[in-house]
Every structure is written in structure tokens, then in C-alpha cells.
Coordinates of C-alpha atoms and ligand atoms in Angstrom, one line a residue:
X1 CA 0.0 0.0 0.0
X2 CA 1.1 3.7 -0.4
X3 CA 0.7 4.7 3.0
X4 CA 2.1 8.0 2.0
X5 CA -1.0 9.4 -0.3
X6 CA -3.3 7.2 2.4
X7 CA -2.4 8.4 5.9
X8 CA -1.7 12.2 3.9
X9 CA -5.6 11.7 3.9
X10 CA -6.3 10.7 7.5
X11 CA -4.1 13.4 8.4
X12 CA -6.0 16.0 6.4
X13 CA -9.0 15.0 7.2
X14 CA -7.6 15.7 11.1
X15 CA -5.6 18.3 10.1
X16 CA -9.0 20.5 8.6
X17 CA -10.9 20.3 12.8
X18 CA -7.6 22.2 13.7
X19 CA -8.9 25.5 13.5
X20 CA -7.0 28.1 11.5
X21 CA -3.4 25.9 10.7
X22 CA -4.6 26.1 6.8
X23 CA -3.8 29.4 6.5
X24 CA -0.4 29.3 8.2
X25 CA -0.3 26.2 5.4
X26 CA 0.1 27.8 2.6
X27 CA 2.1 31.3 3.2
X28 CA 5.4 30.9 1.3
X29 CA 9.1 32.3 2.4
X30 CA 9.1 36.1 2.8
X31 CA 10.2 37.8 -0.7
X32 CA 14.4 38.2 0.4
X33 CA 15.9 42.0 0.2
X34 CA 18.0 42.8 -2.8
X35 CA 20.9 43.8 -0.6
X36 CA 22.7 46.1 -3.7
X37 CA 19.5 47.9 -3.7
X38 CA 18.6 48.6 -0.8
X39 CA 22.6 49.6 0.2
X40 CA 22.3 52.2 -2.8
X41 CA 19.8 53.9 -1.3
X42 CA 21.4 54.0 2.2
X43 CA 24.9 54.7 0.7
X44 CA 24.4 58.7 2.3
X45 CA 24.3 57.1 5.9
X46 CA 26.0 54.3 5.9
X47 CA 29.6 54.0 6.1
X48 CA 30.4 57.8 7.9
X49 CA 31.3 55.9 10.8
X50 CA 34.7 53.9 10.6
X51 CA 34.2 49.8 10.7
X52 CA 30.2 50.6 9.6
X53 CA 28.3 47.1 8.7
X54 CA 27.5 46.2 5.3
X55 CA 23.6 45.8 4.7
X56 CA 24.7 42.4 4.1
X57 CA 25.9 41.7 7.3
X58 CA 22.4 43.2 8.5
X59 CA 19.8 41.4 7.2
X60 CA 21.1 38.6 9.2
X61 CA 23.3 40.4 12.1
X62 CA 26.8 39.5 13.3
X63 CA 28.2 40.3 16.8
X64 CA 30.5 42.9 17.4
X65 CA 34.0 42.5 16.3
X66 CA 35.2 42.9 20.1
X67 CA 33.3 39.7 20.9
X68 CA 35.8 36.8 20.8
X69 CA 34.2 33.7 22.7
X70 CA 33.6 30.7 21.0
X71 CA 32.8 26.5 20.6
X72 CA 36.0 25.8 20.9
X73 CA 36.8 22.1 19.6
X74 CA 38.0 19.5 21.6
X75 CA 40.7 18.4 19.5
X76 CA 42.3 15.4 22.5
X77 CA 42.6 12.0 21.3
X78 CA 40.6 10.0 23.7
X79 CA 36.8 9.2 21.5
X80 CA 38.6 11.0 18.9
X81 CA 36.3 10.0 15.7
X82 CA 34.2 12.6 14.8
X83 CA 33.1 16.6 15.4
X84 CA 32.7 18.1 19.0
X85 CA 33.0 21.6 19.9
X86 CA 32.2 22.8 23.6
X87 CA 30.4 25.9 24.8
X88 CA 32.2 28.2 26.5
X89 CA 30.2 28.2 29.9
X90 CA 33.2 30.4 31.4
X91 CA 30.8 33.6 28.9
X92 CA 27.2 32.1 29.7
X93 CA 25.0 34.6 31.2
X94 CA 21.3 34.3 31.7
X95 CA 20.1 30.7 30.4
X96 CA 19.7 30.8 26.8
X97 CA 23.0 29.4 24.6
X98 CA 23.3 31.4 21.6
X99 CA 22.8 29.0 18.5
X100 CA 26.5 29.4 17.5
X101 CA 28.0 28.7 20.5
X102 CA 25.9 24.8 21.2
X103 CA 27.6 22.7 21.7
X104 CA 28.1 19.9 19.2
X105 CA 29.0 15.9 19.1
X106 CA 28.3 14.5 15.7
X107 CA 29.7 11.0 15.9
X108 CA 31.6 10.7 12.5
X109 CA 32.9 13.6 10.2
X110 CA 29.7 14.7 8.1
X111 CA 27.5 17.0 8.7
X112 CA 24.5 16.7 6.1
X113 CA 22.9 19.6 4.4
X114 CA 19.2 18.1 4.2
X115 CA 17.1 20.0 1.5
X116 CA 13.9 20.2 4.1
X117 CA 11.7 20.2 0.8
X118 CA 12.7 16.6 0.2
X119 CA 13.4 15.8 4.0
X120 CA 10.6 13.3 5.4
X121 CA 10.0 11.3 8.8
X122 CA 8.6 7.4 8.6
X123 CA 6.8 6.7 11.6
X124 CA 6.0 2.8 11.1
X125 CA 6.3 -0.7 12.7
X126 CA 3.9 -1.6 15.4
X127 CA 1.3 0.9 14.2
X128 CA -2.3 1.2 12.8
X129 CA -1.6 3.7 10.1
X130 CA 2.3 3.8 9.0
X131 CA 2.7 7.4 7.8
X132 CA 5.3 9.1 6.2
X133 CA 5.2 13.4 7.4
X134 CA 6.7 16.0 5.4
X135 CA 8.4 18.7 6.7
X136 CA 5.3 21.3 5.5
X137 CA 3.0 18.6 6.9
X138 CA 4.8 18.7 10.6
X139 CA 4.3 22.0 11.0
X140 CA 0.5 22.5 10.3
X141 CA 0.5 20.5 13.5
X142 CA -0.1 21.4 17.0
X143 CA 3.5 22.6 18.2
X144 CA 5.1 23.6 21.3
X145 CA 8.1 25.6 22.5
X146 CA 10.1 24.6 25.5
X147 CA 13.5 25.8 27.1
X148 CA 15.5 22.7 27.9
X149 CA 19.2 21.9 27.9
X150 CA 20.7 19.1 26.5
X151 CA 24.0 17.6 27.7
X152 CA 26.0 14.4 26.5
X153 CA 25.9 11.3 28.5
X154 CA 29.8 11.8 28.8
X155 CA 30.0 15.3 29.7
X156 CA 31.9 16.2 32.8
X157 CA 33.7 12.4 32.4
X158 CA 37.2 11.7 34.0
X159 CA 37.8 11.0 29.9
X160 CA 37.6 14.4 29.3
X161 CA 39.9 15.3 32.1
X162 CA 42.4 13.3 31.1
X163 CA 42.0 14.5 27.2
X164 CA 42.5 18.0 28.8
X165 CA 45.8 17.6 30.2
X166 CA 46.9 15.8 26.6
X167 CA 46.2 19.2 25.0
X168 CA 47.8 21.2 27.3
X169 CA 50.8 18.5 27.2
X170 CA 50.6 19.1 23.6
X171 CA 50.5 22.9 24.1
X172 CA 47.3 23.9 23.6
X173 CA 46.5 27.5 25.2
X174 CA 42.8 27.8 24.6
X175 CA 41.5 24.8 27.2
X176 CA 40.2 25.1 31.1
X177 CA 38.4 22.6 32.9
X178 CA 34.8 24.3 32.9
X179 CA 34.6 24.7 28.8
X180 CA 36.7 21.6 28.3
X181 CA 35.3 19.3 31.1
X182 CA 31.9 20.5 31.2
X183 CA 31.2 22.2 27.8
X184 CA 29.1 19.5 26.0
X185 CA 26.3 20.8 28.1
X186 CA 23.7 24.4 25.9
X187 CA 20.3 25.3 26.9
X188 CA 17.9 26.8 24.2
X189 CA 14.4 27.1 23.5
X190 CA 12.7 24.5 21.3
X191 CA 10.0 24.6 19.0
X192 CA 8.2 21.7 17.7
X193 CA 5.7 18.7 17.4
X194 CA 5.0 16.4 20.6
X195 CA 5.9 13.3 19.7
X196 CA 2.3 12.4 21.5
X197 CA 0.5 14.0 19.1
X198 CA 2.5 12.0 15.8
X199 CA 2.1 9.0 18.0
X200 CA -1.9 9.1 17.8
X201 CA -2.0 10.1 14.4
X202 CA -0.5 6.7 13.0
X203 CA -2.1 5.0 15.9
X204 CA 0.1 2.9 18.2
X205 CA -0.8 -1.3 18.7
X206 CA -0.7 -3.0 21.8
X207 CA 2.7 -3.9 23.3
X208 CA 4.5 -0.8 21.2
X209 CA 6.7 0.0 24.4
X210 CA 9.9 1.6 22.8
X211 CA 10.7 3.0 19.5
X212 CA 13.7 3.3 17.4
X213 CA 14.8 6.5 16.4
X214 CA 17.0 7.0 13.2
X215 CA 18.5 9.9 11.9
X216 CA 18.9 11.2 7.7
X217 CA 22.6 11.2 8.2
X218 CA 25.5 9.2 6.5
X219 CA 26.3 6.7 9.1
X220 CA 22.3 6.5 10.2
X221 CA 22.0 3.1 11.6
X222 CA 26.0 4.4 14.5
X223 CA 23.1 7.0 15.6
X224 CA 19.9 4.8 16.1
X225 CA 18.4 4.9 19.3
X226 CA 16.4 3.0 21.3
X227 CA 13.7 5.3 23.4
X228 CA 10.7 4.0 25.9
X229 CA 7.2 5.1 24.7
X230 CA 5.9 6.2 27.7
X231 CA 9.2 9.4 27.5
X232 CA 7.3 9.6 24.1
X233 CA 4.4 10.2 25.7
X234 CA 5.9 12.4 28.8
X235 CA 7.6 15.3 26.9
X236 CA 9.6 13.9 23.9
X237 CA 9.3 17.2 20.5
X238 CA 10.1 16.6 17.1
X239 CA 11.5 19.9 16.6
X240 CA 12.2 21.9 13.7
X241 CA 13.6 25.1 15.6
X242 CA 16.1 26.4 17.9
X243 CA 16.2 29.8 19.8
X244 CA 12.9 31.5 17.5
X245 CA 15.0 30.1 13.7
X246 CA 15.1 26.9 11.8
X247 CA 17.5 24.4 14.1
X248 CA 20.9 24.8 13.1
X249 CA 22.3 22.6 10.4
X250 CA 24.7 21.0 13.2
X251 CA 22.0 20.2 15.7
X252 CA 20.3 18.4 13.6
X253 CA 18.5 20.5 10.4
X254 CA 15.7 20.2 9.7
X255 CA 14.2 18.1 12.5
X256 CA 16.0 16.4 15.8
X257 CA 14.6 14.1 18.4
X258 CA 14.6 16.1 21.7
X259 CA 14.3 13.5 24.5
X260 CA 14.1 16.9 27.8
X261 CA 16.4 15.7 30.4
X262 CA 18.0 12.5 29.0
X263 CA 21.1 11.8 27.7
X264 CA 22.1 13.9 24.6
X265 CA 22.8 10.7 22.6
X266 CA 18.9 10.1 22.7
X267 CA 18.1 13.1 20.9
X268 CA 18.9 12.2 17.4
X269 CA 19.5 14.4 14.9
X270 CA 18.4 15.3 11.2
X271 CA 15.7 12.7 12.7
X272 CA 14.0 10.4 9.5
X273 CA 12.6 7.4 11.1
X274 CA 10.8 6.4 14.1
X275 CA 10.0 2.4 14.2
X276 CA 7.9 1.8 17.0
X277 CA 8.7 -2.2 18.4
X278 CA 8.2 -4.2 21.7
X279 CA 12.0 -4.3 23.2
X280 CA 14.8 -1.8 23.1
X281 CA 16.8 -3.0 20.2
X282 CA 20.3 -2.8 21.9
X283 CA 22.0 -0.6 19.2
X284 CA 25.6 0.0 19.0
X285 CA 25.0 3.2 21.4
X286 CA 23.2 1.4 23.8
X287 CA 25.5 -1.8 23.6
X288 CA 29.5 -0.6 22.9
X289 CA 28.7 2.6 23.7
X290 CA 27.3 5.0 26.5
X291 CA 27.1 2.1 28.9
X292 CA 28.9 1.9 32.4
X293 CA 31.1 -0.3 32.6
X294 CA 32.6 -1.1 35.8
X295 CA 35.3 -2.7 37.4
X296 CA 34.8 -6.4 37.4
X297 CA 33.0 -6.2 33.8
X298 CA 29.5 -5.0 34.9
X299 CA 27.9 -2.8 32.6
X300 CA 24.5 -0.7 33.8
X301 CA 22.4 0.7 30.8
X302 CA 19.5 2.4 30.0
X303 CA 21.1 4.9 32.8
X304 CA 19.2 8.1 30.8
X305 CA 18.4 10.8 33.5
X306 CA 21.0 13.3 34.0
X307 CA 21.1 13.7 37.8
X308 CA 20.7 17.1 39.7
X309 CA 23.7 19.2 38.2
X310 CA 25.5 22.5 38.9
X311 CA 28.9 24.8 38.1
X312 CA 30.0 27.7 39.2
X313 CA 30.3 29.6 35.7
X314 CA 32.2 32.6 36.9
X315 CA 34.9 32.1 38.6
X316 CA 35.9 29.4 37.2
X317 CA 39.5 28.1 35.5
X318 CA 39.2 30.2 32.4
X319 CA 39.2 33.8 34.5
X320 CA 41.7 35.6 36.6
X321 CA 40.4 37.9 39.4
X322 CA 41.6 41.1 38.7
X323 CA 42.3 41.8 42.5
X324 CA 39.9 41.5 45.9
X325 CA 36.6 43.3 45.9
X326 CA 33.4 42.9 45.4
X327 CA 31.8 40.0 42.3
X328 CA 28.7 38.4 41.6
X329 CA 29.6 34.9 41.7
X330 CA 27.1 33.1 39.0
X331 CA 26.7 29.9 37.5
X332 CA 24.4 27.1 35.9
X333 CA 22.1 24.1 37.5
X334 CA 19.9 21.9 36.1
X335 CA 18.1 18.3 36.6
X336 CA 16.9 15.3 34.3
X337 CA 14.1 15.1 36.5
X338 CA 11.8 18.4 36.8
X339 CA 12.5 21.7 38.5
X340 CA 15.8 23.0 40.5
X341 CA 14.2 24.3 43.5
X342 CA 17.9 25.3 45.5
X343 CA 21.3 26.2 44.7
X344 CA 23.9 26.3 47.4
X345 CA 27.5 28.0 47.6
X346 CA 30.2 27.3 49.6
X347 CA 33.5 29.7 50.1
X348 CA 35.1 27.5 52.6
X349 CA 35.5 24.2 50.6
X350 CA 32.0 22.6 51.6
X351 CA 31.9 23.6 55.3
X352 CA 29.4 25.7 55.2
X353 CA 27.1 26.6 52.5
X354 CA 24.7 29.9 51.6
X355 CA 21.9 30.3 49.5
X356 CA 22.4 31.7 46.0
X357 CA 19.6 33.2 44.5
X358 CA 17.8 31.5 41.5
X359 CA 16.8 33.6 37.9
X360 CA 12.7 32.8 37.6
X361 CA 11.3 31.7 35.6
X362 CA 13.1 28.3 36.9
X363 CA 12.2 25.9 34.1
X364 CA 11.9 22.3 34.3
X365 CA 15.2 19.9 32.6
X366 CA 16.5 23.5 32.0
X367 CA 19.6 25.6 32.6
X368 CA 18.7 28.1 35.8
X369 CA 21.0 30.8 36.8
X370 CA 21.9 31.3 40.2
X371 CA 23.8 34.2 41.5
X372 CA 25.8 35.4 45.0
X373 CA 27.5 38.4 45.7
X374 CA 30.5 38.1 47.3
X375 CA 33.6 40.3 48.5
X376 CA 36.6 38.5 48.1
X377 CA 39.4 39.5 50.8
X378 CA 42.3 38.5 48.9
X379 CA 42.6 35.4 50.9
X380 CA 42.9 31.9 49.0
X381 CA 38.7 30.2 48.6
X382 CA 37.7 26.8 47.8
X383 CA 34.4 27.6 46.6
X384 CA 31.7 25.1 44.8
X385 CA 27.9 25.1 44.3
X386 CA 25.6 22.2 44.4
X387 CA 21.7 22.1 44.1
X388 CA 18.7 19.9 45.1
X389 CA 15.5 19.5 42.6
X390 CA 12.3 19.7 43.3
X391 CA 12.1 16.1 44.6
X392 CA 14.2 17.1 47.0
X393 CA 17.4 15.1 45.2
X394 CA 20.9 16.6 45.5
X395 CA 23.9 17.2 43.7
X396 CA 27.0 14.9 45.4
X397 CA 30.6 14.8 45.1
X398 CA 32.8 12.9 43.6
X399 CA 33.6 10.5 46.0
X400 CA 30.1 10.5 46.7
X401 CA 28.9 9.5 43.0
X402 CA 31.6 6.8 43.3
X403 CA 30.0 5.3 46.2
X404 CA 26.3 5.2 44.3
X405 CA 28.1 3.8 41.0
X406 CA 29.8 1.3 43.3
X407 CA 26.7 0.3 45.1
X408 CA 24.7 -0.5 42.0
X409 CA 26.6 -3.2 40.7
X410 CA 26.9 -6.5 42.7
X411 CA 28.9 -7.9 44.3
X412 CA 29.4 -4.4 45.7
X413 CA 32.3 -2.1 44.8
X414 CA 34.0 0.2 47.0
X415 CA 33.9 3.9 46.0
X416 CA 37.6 4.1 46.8
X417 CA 37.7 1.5 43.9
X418 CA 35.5 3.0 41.3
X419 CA 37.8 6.5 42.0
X420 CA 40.5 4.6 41.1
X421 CA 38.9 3.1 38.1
X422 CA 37.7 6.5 36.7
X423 CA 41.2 7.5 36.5
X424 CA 42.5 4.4 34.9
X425 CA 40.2 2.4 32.8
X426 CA 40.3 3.3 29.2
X427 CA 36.7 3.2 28.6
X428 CA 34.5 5.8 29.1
X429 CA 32.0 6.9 32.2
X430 CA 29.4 8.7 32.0
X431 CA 26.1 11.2 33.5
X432 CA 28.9 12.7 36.0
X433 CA 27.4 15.3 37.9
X434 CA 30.1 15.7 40.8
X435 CA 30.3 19.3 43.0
X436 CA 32.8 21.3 41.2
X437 CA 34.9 22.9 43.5
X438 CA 37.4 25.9 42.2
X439 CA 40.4 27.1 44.2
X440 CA 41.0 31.1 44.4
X441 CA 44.4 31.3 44.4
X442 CA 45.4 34.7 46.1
X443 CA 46.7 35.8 42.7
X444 CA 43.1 36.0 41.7
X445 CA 43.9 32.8 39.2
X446 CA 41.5 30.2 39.7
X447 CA 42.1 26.1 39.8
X448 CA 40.0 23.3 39.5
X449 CA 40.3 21.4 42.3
X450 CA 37.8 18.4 42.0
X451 CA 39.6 16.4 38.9
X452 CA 43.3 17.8 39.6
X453 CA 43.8 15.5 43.1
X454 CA 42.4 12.0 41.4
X455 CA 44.5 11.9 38.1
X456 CA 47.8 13.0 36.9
X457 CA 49.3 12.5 33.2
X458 CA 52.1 9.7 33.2
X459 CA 55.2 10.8 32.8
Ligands
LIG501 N1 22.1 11.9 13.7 C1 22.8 12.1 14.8 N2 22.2 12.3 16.0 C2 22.9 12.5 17.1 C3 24.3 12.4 17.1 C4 25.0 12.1 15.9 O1 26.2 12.0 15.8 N3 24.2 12.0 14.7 N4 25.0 12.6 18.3 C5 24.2 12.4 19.5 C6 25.0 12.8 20.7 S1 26.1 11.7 21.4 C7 24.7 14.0 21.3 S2 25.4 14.4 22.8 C8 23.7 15.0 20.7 C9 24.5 16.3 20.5 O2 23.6 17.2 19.9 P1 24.3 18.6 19.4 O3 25.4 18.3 18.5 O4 23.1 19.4 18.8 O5 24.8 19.3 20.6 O6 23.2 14.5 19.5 C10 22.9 13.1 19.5 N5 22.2 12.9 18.3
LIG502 MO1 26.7 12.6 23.4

């Protein structure tokens, strides 16, 4: 059967008792300027100013020339196949991650350029009405648009750690624990269809319990996912924009999977078919990769929540204090699982901790700002954050993770142990969320101080 002109008729049919999406249907792209034109006829006012911008550079603006930051790319030679730049948290303010500075992990070395008028997404297997949606056809349906980070399952690894001090071995100037560490982490808005809603347009049979997600790009089948239903059902968008524009050809144009508050892997990118099944089909990222391993050959899977999360943004490694004074320490926090309801600073190494205050709206499996003024004395300050979610679930330290790690596999493993494992196992761990602490070194420089004291590069 050609369930393409078929289910294009059941969703039609549908599509017409949503009131008023025709007419958003059917209006084309906005007519583009003529730049030479217009730029004739503001010739007389621009360029009387030195370094004035071309209309060009207008109609879709740049940042000014004295803003440097950027994505770098991680460049180290642990999980060295394929593209990943890291946002520089050290700059974040507020909660939003400009689109240029997301973070990206694309697991080989393309990057497709998807025409979106020839770009489709298959929703079939257990289903009543296997439907393939066009991209014109997605959005005439009921969207939505949420503000939610997304972080890799490895972010904040020992890996990383130990790829930092490689680069710097190498001689790399441009790296620092909190953008190199922790910088596969962005929060944006996003815009697009529940998965719910697709999900009761083709219909779903009994016993459809997980889907498989694959994505348009070259090496589809190395990004496939396996994803319960019932997250499908919870919060999962099949979105088509990022920060109020079309999502950016590296997360994922013209549609991605966003799975809120799990693992970034899950969110699959330039997104073309969703096979809904009975069983999570143990794909090569949920098999040889993004598992826990531990010590004695134990793997855990299917470990998809980000636990409750926080870092102090500023100061962190990439700043020097210009001297003591007065500062606004700020930073970032943010949960798998609903709201962050409290952020805590110490300035004494964990002692004692205050209250920082939280930017509202606080917004559930999202980035939320948390600031504390504070008049440094010149004196040397370890000084961390950590924060509890709404379920009343909170953020614990290194050794502290270890000890949870080591609990859930059996026969049980000392923390001590999985410390030691972190730092010398080859394969990767991941959904770290340890306290970062930073030192203030009385020369205003600043030093991470939670990885630095369980690894050091081999002679
Ligand atoms: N198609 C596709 N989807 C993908 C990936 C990929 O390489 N290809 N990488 C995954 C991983 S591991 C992560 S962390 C996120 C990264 O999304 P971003 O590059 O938009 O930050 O996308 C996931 N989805
Ligand atoms: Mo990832």
C-alpha cells in the first residue's frame, strides 16, 4: 500500500478540525531584500562611521568584532572520531545558549545539508496507520516551545579530564576545565511537534513500548536509538527550531529528536525514522557505547536521566580575578528530572554553604541561573555550588557518586575503587554530575580542584 497518499488523507481530514493551521499552510518564504539595492539607497548614511556594517551583514546580524568567545573544539585524542566543539560556559549569562556557541558531538565527520523540501520522517512498525510526514506537513501540527538543555551522556567524564591535560601536554593555550570538562552541556528554546501528538496520528498497537529513532545522516544506523514510549508520551518534541530560527544545520536540520532531560545521545538528529517495536533493540549506542562499565566487567544501561547538576560559571579556570573586591559569583544548574528548586555556595571548601539566588522563571530539565555576591578578601577560597531539585534530590561529590556507582553493581564495589577506576580504565564513564569545587588562588587565578587531586598524566 502507499501509505504515504493514504495516511496524507487521514491526516488531512484531522488536520482540517484544527482551527485556522490552513492558513499558516500555505504562506510561502518572505520575498528576500536585494541587498545592492537597498545599500544604494542608504549609501548617504551608511559608512560615515569607521568599521560601519555592510547591509549584508544586516539582514542577518553579526556580533560585534570585540566579541571573541567561542565552541571551541575539543581536539584530545581519547573518542577521537568525529566533530565536537564545547560551549564556553566560562561567557554564559542568563540561560539561553546562543545558536553558534551549542555545543556539538556529531559522531563521524559529516554533517549533512538536508534540503527540508525533500526531507521526510517514517513513523512505522507496530502501528495502525504507518505514515510518512513532510516537513510542510509537521508543521500544520499542533506545536510547542520549551527551554531545555541538553547535555552528552559523557560530559563532565574523567575522559575528558584526562584528554584536557593531553592538550595542554601538547600545548594547547585555549582549554580550562569548565569549557573543556563540562562544555558538552547548551540550553535553548525549542519549537516543535510532541511526539504524542504523531504518535496518535499513526495510531500505536498494543505492546509498542519503545521506539527506534534514526536519523537522515550518512552513518544512520551508528546513531539509532532505542527510546521508551511512555518518554514519548511524557515530553519527547520533534523539533524543527532552535532559539525562534530553523535548528541549526549541526543540531540536527531540519528536524532532531529532543528527548528533555535524558542523555544527549537520545536526541537524534536530522531525525527520518521512528520504528515503533516491543523491546529496546540494543544498538551499537546502547550496547559498545554509552554504557557503564565497571570494574569487574559489569555494565549498567539504559542509565538516561541526568542527575541534579551544577557549576560555578564565573569564577571558574578560564578567568583571573583582577584583585579582591566585590563579584557576583554566578553559575548554571539543572536536573533530568523536573525543576531545580535550590542552589547552594560554599566559600570555605564545603563547610558551610549559603543560599544563592535563583533567575525565575526556573524551568523544568533546563539551565537556571543562580547568582551570589561576594567580596573577596584576597585570601585563598575553595568555593563550589551544588543544588537539590524539586524532589528534593541533590547534587554529590565525587567521592560521593563513586560510592552510588559502586553500590549498583553486585557484588558491591568500594567507591575508593571506582575513584581509582575512573582514573585508569580506558573506557569511558558517563552522567557525571560531581560538586565542582574551584580554588581562588590569592593571585586572583583560579584552579579546578575536584579532577586535579584524582588523576595526573604519566610521565
Ligand atoms: N544523527 C545524529 N544524531 C545525534 C548524534 C549524531 O552524531 N548523529 N550525536 C548524539 C549525541 S552523542 C549528542 S550528545 C547529541 C548532540 O547534539 P548537538 O550536536 O546538537 O549538541 O546529539 C545526538 N544525536
Ligand atoms: Mo553525546
Amino acid at each position: 500500500m502507499n501509505s504515504k497518499q493514504s495516511d496524507r488523507r487521514g491526516f488531512l481530514k484531522k488536520g482540517a478540525a484544527l482551527a485556522g493551521m490552513a492558513a499558516f499552510a500555505s504562506s510561502k518564504a518572505l520575498a528576500s531584500v536585494t541587498p545592492g539595492l537597498i545599500k544604494g539607497e542608504l549609501d548617504t548614511k551608511l559608512g560615515t562611521v569607521a568599521d560601519e556594517p555592510d547591509i549584508n551583514d544586516l539582514v542577518y546580524g553579526g556580533r560585534s568584532s570585540y566579541e571573541k568567545t567561542i565552541a571551541i573544539p575539543s581536539i584530545g585524542t581519547l573518542g577521537s572520531t568525529g566533530l565536537r566543539t564545547l560551549t564556553p560556559l566560562q561567557d554564559s549569562v542568563g540561560i539561553i545558549t546562543p545558536a553558534p556557541l551549542h555545543y556539538l558531538v556529531q559522531g563521524d565527520m559529516h554533517i549533512p545539508n538536508i534540503d527540508p523540501s525533500k526531507h521526510t520522517l517514517i513513523i512505522h512498525g507496530m502501528v495502525e496507520r504507518p505514515t510518512v510526514f513532510t516537513m510542510d506537513d509537521l508543521k500544520r501540527m499542533p506545536s510547542v516551545s520549551r527551554v531545555h538543555f541538553l547535555e552528552c551522556t559523557g560530559n563532565s567524564g574523567m575522559m575528558h579530564y584526562k584528554t584536557l591535560l593531553q592538550d595542554l601536554k601538547k600545548g594547547r593555550k585555549d582549554v580550562s576545565v569548565i569549557q573543556g570538562v563540562h562544555g558538552r552541556t547548551s540550553t535553548s528554546e525549542w519549537t516543535g511537534v510532541p511526539l504524542s501528538v504523531l504518535f496518535k496520528e499513526v495510531g500505536l498497537r498494543d505492546g509498542a513500548t519503545w521506539f527506534v529513532a534514526e536519523g537522515g545522516d550518512p552513518n544512520a544506523e551508528l546513531h539509532a536509538k532505542s527510546i521508551p514510549v511512555a518518554k514519548a508520551m511524557d515530553d519527547i518534541i520533534v523539533a524543527y527550531a532552535q532559539n525562534g530560527e530553523a535548528i541549526r544545520r549541526e543540531q540536527g536540520y531540519p528536524i532532531r529528536l529532543f528527548c528533555p532531560g535524558f542523555q544527549g545521545v537520545c536526541s537524534v538528529k536530522h531525525l527520518h525514522s521512528i520504528k515503533l517495536v516491543d523491546k529496546a533493540y540494543q544498538m551499537q549506542r546502547e550496547i559498545s557505547a554509552y554504557t557503564n562499565l565497571k570494574p569487574g566487567g559489569m555494565a549498567s544501561r539504559y542509565e538516561s536521566q541526568v542527575g541534579p547538576k551544577s557549576l560555578i560559571t564565573f569564577p571558574s579556570d578560564a578567568h583571573k580575578l583582577p584583585g579582591s573586591g566585590v563579584y557576583e559569583i554566578s553559575g548554571i544548574a539543572w536536573c533530568g528530572r523536573g525543576k531545580i528548586s535550590r542552589v547552594e555556595v560554599t566559600l570555605d571548601g564545603g563547610r558551610t554553604w549559603t543560599d544563592a539566588t535563583l533567575q525565575t522563571p526556573v524551568y523544568s530539565k533546563a539551565w537556571t541561573r543562580f547568582r551570589l555576591p561576594w567580596t573577596w578578601n584576597g585570601a585563598e577560597a575553595v568555593m563550589a555550588s551544588r543544588c537539590t531539585n524539586e524532589f528534593g534530590e541533590i547534587q554529590s561529590t565525587m567521592e560521593g557518586l563513586a560510592k552510588l556507582w559502586g553500590d549498583d553493581v553486585t557484588p558491591h564495589v568500594p567507591a575508593a575503587e571506582i575513584l581509582r577506576w575512573w582514573a585508569d580504565t580506558k573506557s569511558s564513564e558517563f552522567l557525571n554530575n560531581p560538586i565542582q569545587f574551584w580554588t581562588i588562588k590569592t593571585d586572583g587565578s583560579v584552579e579546578d580542584a575536584t579532577y586535579a587531586p584524582l588523576y595526573k598524566l604519566p610521565a
